[in-house]
Amino acid sequence: TQLLEQSPQFLSIQEGENLTVYCNSSSVFSSLQWYRQEPGEGPVLLVTVVTGGEVKKLKRLTFQFGDARKDSSLHITAAQPGDTGLYLCAGGDAGGTSYGKLTFGQGTILTVHP
Amino acid sequence: NAGVTQTPKFRVLKTGQSMTLLCAQDMNHEYMYWYRQDPGMGLRLIHYSVGEGTTAKGEVPDGYNVSRLKKQNFLLGLESAAPSQTSVYFCASSLTWGLAAQETQYFGPGTRLLVL
C-alpha cells in the first residue's frame, strides 16, 4: 500500500508570509498532482509534475517533484487570504495492476489572515 | 457545461437504511470515480468505472455498490447504511484513466452523508 504523508496538517499565517507544504512517501510515484479544495466544494487540480526534479510555477505557487519521485513540495510566496483552503497532494501509481490510481495525502488546511 | 454534478447535497440516514447517490457528468468522459473524504485521511477511492457498463473496486469498496448504466451517470448505493459510512462523498470523472496520461480528474461538489 502506498502512503503519502503531508505536513503540516494545519498552517495559520499572516498575509504576506511565505509557506511550504510537504508531501513525502517511501514509494515511488509515476507523477504527482496538487489540488486545492475550498469549503463545500470538490478538489480542483492545480498542477501535475511528472519528471524527477521538475519544478513548475503557477503565479506565486511553486511546485517541485523530488529527484527520486518520492516527495513533492508546494511553496507559496507572499500568501494572500484568497489562498486559504485545503491543499491535497496525490500520487499516481508507478506500475502494476493499479497503474494510474491516485493516492491522496491527508491534506493541509491553510488559513491566511488579512 | 455543468461539469460534474451530484445529488443530493446532504442526507441524514438511520442505521440500516438504504440510499443511492447520483453523479452526472456532461463532458463525455469515459472514466468515473467515487471517493470518500474523512478528516485527516484525504480522499479514498471506493469504486471506479472505465466505461459504460463496467465497474471495479477501489481501495474501500465494502458496504457500497455502483452501477454505470449510462456513460454520463455513475450511481453509488448503500444497501444498509452504518455510522462508519458518515462521510463526504465525491464523484469525479476524467477523459482517461488516472495519471497514466496525466489527465485531470474533475470533481463534483460532494454529498454530505450523516448516518445516525
Short mmCIF file of C-alpha atoms in Angstrom, two decimals:
data_model
loop_
_atom_site.label_atom_id
_atom_site.label_comp_id
_atom_site.label_asym_id
_atom_site.label_seq_id
_atom_site.Cartn_x
_atom_site.Cartn_y
_atom_site.Cartn_z
CA THR A 1 0.00 0.00 0.00
CA GLN A 2 1.39 3.37 -0.99
CA LEU A 3 1.13 6.18 1.54
CA LEU A 4 1.61 9.92 1.17
CA GLU A 5 2.34 11.92 4.30
CA GLN A 6 1.54 15.61 4.14
CA SER A 7 2.91 18.17 6.54
CA PRO A 8 1.96 20.28 8.25
CA GLN A 9 -1.69 19.33 8.72
CA PHE A 10 -2.62 22.87 9.74
CA LEU A 11 -1.00 26.17 8.84
CA SER A 12 -2.18 29.58 10.04
CA ILE A 13 -0.20 32.57 8.77
CA GLN A 14 -0.48 36.30 8.14
CA GLU A 15 -0.93 37.82 4.72
CA GLY A 16 2.41 38.37 3.02
CA GLU A 17 4.23 35.46 4.65
CA ASN A 18 5.79 32.59 2.72
CA LEU A 19 5.00 28.93 3.38
CA THR A 20 5.90 25.45 2.24
CA VAL A 21 3.79 22.29 2.33
CA TYR A 22 5.49 18.91 2.06
CA CYS A 23 4.31 15.60 0.65
CA ASN A 24 6.51 12.59 1.43
CA SER A 25 6.45 8.87 0.76
CA SER A 26 8.71 5.83 0.82
CA SER A 27 7.17 4.78 -2.51
CA VAL A 28 7.97 5.96 -6.00
CA PHE A 29 5.17 7.65 -7.90
CA SER A 30 4.79 7.98 -11.66
CA SER A 31 3.67 11.57 -11.17
CA LEU A 32 2.32 13.90 -8.52
CA GLN A 33 -0.68 16.19 -8.55
CA TRP A 34 -1.59 19.06 -6.24
CA TYR A 35 -5.21 20.01 -5.64
CA ARG A 36 -6.87 22.89 -3.81
CA GLN A 37 -10.26 22.45 -2.17
CA GLU A 38 -12.50 25.18 -0.79
CA PRO A 39 -15.21 24.55 1.84
CA GLY A 40 -18.29 22.92 0.35
CA GLU A 41 -16.63 22.20 -2.98
CA GLY A 42 -14.67 19.44 -4.62
CA PRO A 43 -10.89 19.49 -5.18
CA VAL A 44 -9.59 21.41 -8.18
CA LEU A 45 -6.35 20.43 -9.89
CA LEU A 46 -3.53 22.99 -9.61
CA VAL A 47 -0.63 21.18 -11.26
CA THR A 48 0.80 17.84 -12.33
CA VAL A 49 4.54 17.11 -12.14
CA VAL A 50 5.90 14.03 -13.85
CA THR A 51 9.70 14.18 -14.02
CA GLY A 52 12.06 13.77 -11.05
CA GLY A 53 13.43 17.19 -10.11
CA GLU A 54 10.75 19.02 -12.08
CA VAL A 55 9.77 22.49 -10.93
CA LYS A 56 6.57 24.21 -12.04
CA LYS A 57 5.40 27.71 -11.21
CA LEU A 58 1.84 28.98 -11.11
CA LYS A 59 1.94 32.69 -10.26
CA ARG A 60 3.01 32.78 -6.59
CA LEU A 61 2.91 28.96 -6.23
CA THR A 62 5.99 26.83 -6.90
CA PHE A 63 5.71 23.05 -7.11
CA GLN A 64 8.66 20.67 -7.03
CA PHE A 65 8.89 16.91 -7.59
CA GLY A 66 11.73 15.18 -5.79
CA ASP A 67 14.60 13.70 -7.80
CA ALA A 68 13.62 10.17 -6.72
CA ARG A 69 9.91 10.85 -7.35
CA LYS A 70 9.08 10.01 -3.73
CA ASP A 71 8.30 13.50 -2.47
CA SER A 72 6.99 16.89 -3.51
CA SER A 73 6.62 20.37 -2.12
CA LEU A 74 4.35 23.35 -2.64
CA HIS A 75 5.76 26.78 -1.85
CA ILE A 76 3.57 29.88 -1.72
CA THR A 77 5.21 33.30 -1.82
CA ALA A 78 3.52 36.30 -0.19
CA ALA A 79 0.37 34.41 0.78
CA GLN A 80 -2.98 36.13 0.38
CA PRO A 81 -6.34 35.48 2.09
CA GLY A 82 -7.57 34.05 -1.20
CA ASP A 83 -5.04 31.22 -0.83
CA THR A 84 -6.97 29.89 2.15
CA GLY A 85 -8.16 26.32 1.62
CA LEU A 86 -7.31 22.64 1.85
CA TYR A 87 -4.30 21.58 -0.22
CA LEU A 88 -4.04 17.93 -1.25
CA CYS A 89 -1.23 16.08 -2.92
CA ALA A 90 -1.98 12.92 -4.91
CA GLY A 91 0.48 10.43 -6.33
CA GLY A 92 -0.01 8.28 -9.38
CA ASP A 93 0.81 4.57 -9.13
CA ALA A 94 4.14 3.74 -10.76
CA GLY A 95 3.03 0.41 -12.12
CA GLY A 96 1.24 -2.85 -11.52
CA THR A 97 -2.43 -3.55 -11.98
CA SER A 98 -3.49 -0.23 -10.45
CA TYR A 99 -1.47 1.96 -12.77
CA GLY A 100 -2.84 5.46 -12.73
CA LYS A 101 -4.64 5.12 -9.39
CA LEU A 102 -4.39 8.24 -7.27
CA THR A 103 -3.16 8.01 -3.68
CA PHE A 104 -4.08 11.14 -1.72
CA GLY A 105 -2.26 12.71 1.19
CA GLN A 106 -4.24 13.72 4.30
CA GLY A 107 -4.30 17.36 3.28
CA THR A 108 -3.01 20.66 4.69
CA ILE A 109 -5.54 23.23 5.89
CA LEU A 110 -4.11 26.69 5.17
CA THR A 111 -5.57 29.82 6.71
CA VAL A 112 -4.18 33.20 5.65
CA HIS A 113 -5.24 36.07 7.89
CA PRO A 114 -5.56 39.62 6.48
CA ASN B 1 -21.36 22.88 -19.28
CA ALA B 2 -22.28 21.95 -15.73
CA GLY B 3 -19.24 19.67 -15.36
CA VAL B 4 -19.80 17.09 -12.62
CA THR B 5 -22.97 17.33 -10.55
CA GLN B 6 -24.00 15.30 -7.52
CA THR B 7 -27.36 14.75 -5.86
CA PRO B 8 -28.32 15.03 -3.11
CA LYS B 9 -26.07 17.63 -1.47
CA PHE B 10 -26.84 16.47 2.04
CA ARG B 11 -28.64 13.50 3.57
CA VAL B 12 -29.30 12.07 7.01
CA LEU B 13 -29.93 8.32 7.28
CA LYS B 14 -30.70 5.97 10.11
CA THR B 15 -28.58 2.84 10.53
CA GLY B 16 -29.82 0.13 8.19
CA GLN B 17 -31.49 2.43 5.69
CA SER B 18 -30.50 2.43 2.05
CA MET B 19 -29.87 5.22 -0.41
CA THR B 20 -28.39 5.99 -3.80
CA LEU B 21 -26.08 8.87 -4.64
CA LEU B 22 -26.22 10.11 -8.19
CA CYS B 23 -23.32 11.55 -10.16
CA ALA B 24 -23.71 13.05 -13.61
CA GLN B 25 -21.12 14.50 -15.99
CA ASP B 26 -21.64 16.28 -19.28
CA MET B 27 -18.03 16.19 -20.55
CA ASN B 28 -18.34 12.83 -22.36
CA HIS B 29 -15.68 11.36 -20.05
CA GLU B 30 -15.07 7.62 -20.13
CA TYR B 31 -13.78 7.28 -16.58
CA MET B 32 -15.71 7.99 -13.40
CA TYR B 33 -14.84 7.56 -9.74
CA TRP B 34 -16.41 7.62 -6.30
CA TYR B 35 -14.29 8.78 -3.34
CA ARG B 36 -15.00 9.35 0.32
CA GLN B 37 -13.29 12.09 2.31
CA ASP B 38 -12.84 11.81 6.05
CA PRO B 39 -10.98 14.23 8.35
CA GLY B 40 -7.25 13.55 8.41
CA MET B 41 -7.48 10.79 5.79
CA GLY B 42 -7.56 12.56 2.46
CA LEU B 43 -9.66 11.02 -0.32
CA ARG B 44 -10.04 7.27 -0.66
CA LEU B 45 -11.29 5.55 -3.80
CA ILE B 46 -14.43 3.45 -3.29
CA HIS B 47 -15.25 2.24 -6.81
CA TYR B 48 -14.47 3.37 -10.32
CA SER B 49 -15.64 2.77 -13.87
CA VAL B 50 -13.63 2.74 -17.09
CA GLY B 51 -16.68 2.95 -19.32
CA GLU B 52 -20.41 2.40 -19.67
CA GLY B 53 -21.44 -0.95 -18.22
CA THR B 54 -18.16 -1.52 -16.33
CA THR B 55 -17.26 -1.06 -12.68
CA ALA B 56 -14.33 -2.03 -10.47
CA LYS B 57 -13.42 -1.96 -6.78
CA GLY B 58 -11.21 0.71 -5.35
CA GLU B 59 -9.45 0.97 -2.02
CA VAL B 60 -12.51 0.87 0.31
CA PRO B 61 -15.39 -0.87 -1.54
CA ASP B 62 -17.04 -2.76 1.34
CA GLY B 63 -20.63 -1.70 2.04
CA TYR B 64 -21.05 0.06 -1.31
CA ASN B 65 -22.27 -0.92 -4.76
CA VAL B 66 -22.13 1.01 -8.00
CA SER B 67 -23.66 0.99 -11.46
CA ARG B 68 -22.82 2.71 -14.74
CA LEU B 69 -25.79 2.04 -16.99
CA LYS B 70 -25.28 5.27 -18.96
CA LYS B 71 -21.95 6.85 -19.84
CA GLN B 72 -22.85 10.14 -18.18
CA ASN B 73 -24.12 8.69 -14.88
CA PHE B 74 -22.40 6.83 -12.05
CA LEU B 75 -24.53 5.70 -9.11
CA LEU B 76 -23.25 4.82 -5.64
CA GLY B 77 -25.52 2.71 -3.46
CA LEU B 78 -25.52 1.99 0.24
CA GLU B 79 -27.71 -1.05 0.89
CA SER B 80 -27.62 -0.92 4.69
CA ALA B 81 -26.05 2.27 5.99
CA ALA B 82 -23.74 2.17 9.01
CA PRO B 83 -22.41 5.07 11.16
CA SER B 84 -18.92 4.31 9.78
CA GLN B 85 -20.21 5.46 6.39
CA THR B 86 -20.75 9.00 7.65
CA SER B 87 -18.54 10.98 5.31
CA VAL B 88 -18.38 13.39 2.42
CA TYR B 89 -18.66 11.58 -0.91
CA PHE B 90 -17.11 12.96 -4.06
CA CYS B 91 -17.63 11.86 -7.60
CA ALA B 92 -15.02 12.59 -10.25
CA SER B 93 -14.57 11.99 -13.95
CA SER B 94 -11.67 12.05 -16.38
CA LEU B 95 -11.10 11.64 -20.08
CA THR B 96 -8.67 8.79 -19.49
CA TRP B 97 -7.54 6.67 -16.53
CA GLY B 98 -5.98 8.49 -13.61
CA LEU B 99 -2.48 9.83 -14.18
CA ALA B 100 -1.48 7.36 -16.89
CA ALA B 101 -1.95 10.08 -19.46
CA GLN B 102 -1.64 12.94 -16.97
CA GLU B 103 -5.32 13.62 -17.31
CA THR B 104 -7.20 15.83 -14.91
CA GLN B 105 -9.87 14.41 -12.67
CA TYR B 106 -12.84 16.78 -12.37
CA PHE B 107 -14.64 16.60 -9.06
CA GLY B 108 -18.26 17.28 -8.17
CA PRO B 109 -19.25 19.45 -5.18
CA GLY B 110 -19.76 16.48 -2.85
CA THR B 111 -22.58 14.83 -0.90
CA ARG B 112 -22.50 15.08 2.87
CA LEU B 113 -23.93 11.94 4.46
CA LEU B 114 -24.68 11.51 8.14
CA VAL B 115 -25.67 8.06 9.37
CA LEU B 116 -27.21 8.00 12.83
#
